Tab-separated table of C-alpha atoms in Angstrom:
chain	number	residue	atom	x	y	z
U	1	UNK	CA	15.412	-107.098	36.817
U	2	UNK	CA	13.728	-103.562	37.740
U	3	UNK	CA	17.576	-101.993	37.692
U	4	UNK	CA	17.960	-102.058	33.776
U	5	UNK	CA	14.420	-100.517	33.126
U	6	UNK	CA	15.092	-97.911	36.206
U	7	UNK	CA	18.368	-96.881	34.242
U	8	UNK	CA	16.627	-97.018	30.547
U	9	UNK	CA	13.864	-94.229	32.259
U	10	UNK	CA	17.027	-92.173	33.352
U	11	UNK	CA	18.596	-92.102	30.386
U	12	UNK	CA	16.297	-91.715	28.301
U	13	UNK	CA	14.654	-88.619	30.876
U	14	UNK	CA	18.009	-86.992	31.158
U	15	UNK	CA	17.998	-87.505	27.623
U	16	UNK	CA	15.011	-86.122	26.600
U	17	UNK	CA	15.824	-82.705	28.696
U	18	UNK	CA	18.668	-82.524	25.721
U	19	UNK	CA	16.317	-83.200	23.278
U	20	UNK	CA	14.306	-80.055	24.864
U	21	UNK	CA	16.963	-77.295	24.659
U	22	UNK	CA	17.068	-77.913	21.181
U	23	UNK	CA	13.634	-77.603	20.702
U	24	UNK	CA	14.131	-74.721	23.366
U	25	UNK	CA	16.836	-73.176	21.203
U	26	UNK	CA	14.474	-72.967	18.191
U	27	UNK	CA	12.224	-69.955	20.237
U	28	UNK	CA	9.191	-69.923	21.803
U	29	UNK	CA	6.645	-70.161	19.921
U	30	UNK	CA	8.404	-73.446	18.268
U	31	UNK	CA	8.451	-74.878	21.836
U	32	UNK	CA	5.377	-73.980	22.916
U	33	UNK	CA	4.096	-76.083	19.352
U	34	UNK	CA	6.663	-79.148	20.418
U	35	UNK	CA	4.443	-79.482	23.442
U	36	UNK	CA	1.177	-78.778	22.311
U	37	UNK	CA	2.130	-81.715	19.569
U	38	UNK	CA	3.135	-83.604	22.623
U	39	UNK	CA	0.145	-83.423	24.366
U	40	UNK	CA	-2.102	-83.944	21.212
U	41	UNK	CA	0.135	-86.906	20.332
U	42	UNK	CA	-0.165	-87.828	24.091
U	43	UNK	CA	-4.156	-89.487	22.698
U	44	UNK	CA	-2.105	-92.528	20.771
U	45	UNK	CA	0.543	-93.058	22.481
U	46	UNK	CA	-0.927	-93.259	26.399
U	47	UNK	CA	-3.161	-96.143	25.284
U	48	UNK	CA	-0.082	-98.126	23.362
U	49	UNK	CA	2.104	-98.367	26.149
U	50	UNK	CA	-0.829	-99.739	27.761
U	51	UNK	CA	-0.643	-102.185	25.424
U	52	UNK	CA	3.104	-102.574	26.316
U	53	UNK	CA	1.847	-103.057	30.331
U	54	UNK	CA	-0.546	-105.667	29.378
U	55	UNK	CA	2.495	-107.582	26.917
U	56	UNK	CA	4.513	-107.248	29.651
U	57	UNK	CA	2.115	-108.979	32.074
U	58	UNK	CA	0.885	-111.208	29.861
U	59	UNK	CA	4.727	-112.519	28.958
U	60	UNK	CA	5.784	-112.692	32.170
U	61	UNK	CA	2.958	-115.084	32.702
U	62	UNK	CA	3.451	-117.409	30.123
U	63	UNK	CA	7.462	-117.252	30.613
U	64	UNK	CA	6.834	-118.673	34.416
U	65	UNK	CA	4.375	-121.098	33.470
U	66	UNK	CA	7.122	-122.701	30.787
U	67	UNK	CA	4.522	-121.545	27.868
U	68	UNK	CA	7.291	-120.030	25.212
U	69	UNK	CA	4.813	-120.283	22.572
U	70	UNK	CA	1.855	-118.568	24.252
U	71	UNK	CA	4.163	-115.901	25.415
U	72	UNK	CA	5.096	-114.958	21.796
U	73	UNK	CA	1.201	-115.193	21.160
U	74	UNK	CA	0.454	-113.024	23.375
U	75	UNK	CA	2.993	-110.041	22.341
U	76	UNK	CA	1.989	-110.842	19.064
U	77	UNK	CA	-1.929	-109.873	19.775
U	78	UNK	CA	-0.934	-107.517	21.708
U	79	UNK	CA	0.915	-105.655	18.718
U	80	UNK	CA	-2.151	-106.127	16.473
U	81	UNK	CA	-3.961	-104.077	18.471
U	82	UNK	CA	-1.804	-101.300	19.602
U	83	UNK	CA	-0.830	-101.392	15.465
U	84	UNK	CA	-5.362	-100.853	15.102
U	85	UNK	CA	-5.527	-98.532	17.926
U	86	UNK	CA	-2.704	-96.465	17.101
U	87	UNK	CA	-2.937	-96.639	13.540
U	88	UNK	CA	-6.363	-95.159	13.892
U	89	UNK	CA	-5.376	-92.442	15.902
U	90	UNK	CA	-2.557	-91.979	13.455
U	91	UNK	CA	-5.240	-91.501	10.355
U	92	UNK	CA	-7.133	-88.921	12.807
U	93	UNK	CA	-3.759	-87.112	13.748
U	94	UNK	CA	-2.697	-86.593	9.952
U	95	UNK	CA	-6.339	-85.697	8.242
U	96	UNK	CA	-7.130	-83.653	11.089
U	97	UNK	CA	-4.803	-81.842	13.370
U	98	UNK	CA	-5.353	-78.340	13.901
U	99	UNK	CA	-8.573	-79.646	15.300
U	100	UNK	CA	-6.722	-80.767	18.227
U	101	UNK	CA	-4.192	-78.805	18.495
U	102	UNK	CA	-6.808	-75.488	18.398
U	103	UNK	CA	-7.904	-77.261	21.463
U	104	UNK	CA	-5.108	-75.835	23.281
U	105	UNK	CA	-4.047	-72.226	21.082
U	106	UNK	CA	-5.607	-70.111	18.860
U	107	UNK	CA	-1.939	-68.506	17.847
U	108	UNK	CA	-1.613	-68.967	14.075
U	109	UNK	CA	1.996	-69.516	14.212
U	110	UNK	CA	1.654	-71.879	16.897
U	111	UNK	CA	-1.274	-74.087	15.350
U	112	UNK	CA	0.816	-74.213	11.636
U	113	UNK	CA	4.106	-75.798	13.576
U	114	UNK	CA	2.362	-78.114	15.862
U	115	UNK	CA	-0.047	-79.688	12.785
U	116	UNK	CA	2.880	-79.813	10.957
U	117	UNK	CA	4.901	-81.962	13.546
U	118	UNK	CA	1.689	-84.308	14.211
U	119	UNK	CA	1.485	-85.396	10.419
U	120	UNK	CA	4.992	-86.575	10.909
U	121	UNK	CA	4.505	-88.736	14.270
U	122	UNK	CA	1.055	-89.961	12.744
U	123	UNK	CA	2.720	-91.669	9.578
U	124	UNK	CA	5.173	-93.513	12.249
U	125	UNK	CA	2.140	-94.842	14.800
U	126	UNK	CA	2.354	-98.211	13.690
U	127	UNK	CA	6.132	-98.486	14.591
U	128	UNK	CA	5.465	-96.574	17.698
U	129	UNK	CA	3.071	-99.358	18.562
U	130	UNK	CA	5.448	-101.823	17.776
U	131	UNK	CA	8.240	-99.770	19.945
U	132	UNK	CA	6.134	-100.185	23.138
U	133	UNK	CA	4.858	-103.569	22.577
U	134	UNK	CA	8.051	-105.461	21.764
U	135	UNK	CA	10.131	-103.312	24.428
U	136	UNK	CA	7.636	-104.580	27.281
U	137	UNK	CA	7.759	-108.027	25.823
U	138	UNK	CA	11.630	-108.216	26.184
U	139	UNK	CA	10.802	-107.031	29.886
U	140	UNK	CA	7.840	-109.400	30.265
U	141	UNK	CA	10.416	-112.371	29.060
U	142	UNK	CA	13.460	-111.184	31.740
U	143	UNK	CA	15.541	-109.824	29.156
U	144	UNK	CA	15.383	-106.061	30.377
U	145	UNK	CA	18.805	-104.929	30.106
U	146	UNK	CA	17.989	-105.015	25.724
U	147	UNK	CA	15.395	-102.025	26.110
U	148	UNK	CA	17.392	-100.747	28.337
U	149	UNK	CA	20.703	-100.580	25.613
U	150	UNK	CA	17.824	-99.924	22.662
U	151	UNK	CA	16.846	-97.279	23.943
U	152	UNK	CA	20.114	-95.439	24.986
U	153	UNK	CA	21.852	-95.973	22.056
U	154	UNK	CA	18.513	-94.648	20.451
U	155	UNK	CA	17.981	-91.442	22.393
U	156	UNK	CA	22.055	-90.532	22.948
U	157	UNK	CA	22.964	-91.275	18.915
U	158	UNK	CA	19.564	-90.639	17.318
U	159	UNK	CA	17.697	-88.663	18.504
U	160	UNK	CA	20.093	-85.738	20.525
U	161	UNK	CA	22.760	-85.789	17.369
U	162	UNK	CA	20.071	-85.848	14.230
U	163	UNK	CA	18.071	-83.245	15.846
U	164	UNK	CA	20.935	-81.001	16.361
U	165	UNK	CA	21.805	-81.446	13.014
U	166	UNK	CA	18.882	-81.162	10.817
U	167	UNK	CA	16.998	-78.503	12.966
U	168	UNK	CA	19.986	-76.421	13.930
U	169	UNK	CA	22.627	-77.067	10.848
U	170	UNK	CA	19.996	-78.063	8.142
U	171	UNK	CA	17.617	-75.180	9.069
U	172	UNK	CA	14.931	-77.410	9.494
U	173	UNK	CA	13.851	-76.593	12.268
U	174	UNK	CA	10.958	-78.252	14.816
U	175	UNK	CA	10.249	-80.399	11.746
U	176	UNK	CA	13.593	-81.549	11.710
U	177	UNK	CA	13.900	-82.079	15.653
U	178	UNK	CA	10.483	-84.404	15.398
U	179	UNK	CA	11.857	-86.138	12.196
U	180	UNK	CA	15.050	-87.139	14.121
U	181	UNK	CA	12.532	-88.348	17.385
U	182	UNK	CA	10.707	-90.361	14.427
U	183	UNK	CA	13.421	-91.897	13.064
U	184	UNK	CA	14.891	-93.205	16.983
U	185	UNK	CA	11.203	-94.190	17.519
U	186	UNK	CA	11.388	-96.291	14.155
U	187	UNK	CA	14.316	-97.573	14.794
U	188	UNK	CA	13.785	-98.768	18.125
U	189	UNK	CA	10.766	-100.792	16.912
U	190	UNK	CA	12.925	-102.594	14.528
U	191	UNK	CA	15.455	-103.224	16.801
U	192	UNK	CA	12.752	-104.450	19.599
U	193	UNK	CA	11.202	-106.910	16.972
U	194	UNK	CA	14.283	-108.518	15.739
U	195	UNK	CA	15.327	-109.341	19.533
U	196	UNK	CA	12.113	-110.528	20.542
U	197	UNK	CA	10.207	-111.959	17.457
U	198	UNK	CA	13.189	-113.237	14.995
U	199	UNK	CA	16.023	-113.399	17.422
U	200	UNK	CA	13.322	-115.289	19.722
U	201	UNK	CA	13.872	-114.123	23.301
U	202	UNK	CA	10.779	-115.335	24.279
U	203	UNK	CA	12.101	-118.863	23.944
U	204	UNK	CA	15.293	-117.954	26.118
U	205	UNK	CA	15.893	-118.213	29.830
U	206	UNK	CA	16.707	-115.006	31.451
U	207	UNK	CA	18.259	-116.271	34.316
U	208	UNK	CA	19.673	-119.127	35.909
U	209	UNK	CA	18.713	-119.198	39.414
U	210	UNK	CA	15.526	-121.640	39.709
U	211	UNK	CA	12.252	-120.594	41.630
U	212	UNK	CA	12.118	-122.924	44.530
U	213	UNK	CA	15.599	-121.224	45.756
U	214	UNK	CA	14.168	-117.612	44.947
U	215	UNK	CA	11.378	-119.146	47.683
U	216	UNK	CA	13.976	-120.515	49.856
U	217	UNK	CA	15.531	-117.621	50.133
């Protein structure tokens, strides 16, 4: 079960080094703004996928004690309150973010781009939530190889070819590169929750083999 989620990191790490040369590409001062945003973005996001941890746990759980419908409960408050914790940091993000991002530069140029990227990624925290917390559920459950396939077709044909496109060919530059990681992010959310919630993995078996031979073994 930990080989799907050990191949989702390295594609989605070798992945994200793509991602980064086009940022990279863009100069800079437009880089050193991606990872500023990064970091400042770094406050919501940290916290959520420990929100994804604790719905993978907590799934897991419920899965081996036969409890299908407690399992779904308990991805289900988990994603309320990454969706409140997030969401708030979201609101802070998007009133507020040369605050933060002042924290690390004083470079005009610098501050402009990275506030600029952080409104973006704060409209989207709610799916972001959603992203982590439904992606650890599917783990949590035994179905690992779906994150795993969300999140490389995400990353490979999202993310990599829309950035290209709109900040290189559409001139749009880092906002166009953080608009294309938004829309994989958004997508991967929806594509978590339909597996997990409305497809209803968490009322499937993810394997056959049964635990007293795991123990005999």
């Amino acid at each position: 079960m930990g080989v799907p989620t050990s191949f989702e990191q390295l594609f989605f790490n070798i992945g994200a080094l793509v991602y980064a040369t086009v940022v990279l590409s863009l100069g800079t001062k437009v880089y050193a703004a991606h990872r500023i945003a990064l970091n400042v973005e770094s406050l919501s996001f940290q916290p959520g996928f420990a929100f994804g941890v604790a719905a993978t746990t907590l799934v897991g759980q419920y899965k081996g004690a036969k409890e299908d419908n407690l399992a779904r409960l308990a991805s289900v408050e988990a994603w309320k309150r990454a969706i409140i914790f997030m969401g708030s940091v979201g609101v802070f993000l998007f009133l507020f973010p040369e605050y933060l991002v002042q924290i690390f530069t004083r470079d005009v140029e610098v501050v402009k781009y990275a506030s600029s990227v952080l409104r973006i990624i704060a409209v989207i925290q709610p799916l972001l939530a959603t992203a982590n917390v439904m992606s650890g559920s599917l783990r949590g459950a035994g179905f690992s190889k779906i994150p795993m396939v969300i999140s490389g077709v995400g990353m490979w044909f999202v993310r990599i070819p829309l950035a290209y496109f709109l900040a290189i060919k559409m001139n749009l530059g880092l906002v166009g590169a953080w608009i294309a990681m938004s829309t994989d992010i958004s997508l991967k959310a929806i594509a978590n929750y339909y597996m997990f919630i409305v497809k209803g993995y968490y009322k499937k078996e993810s394997f056959k083999v049964k635990y007293e031979e795991v123990i005999s073994n």
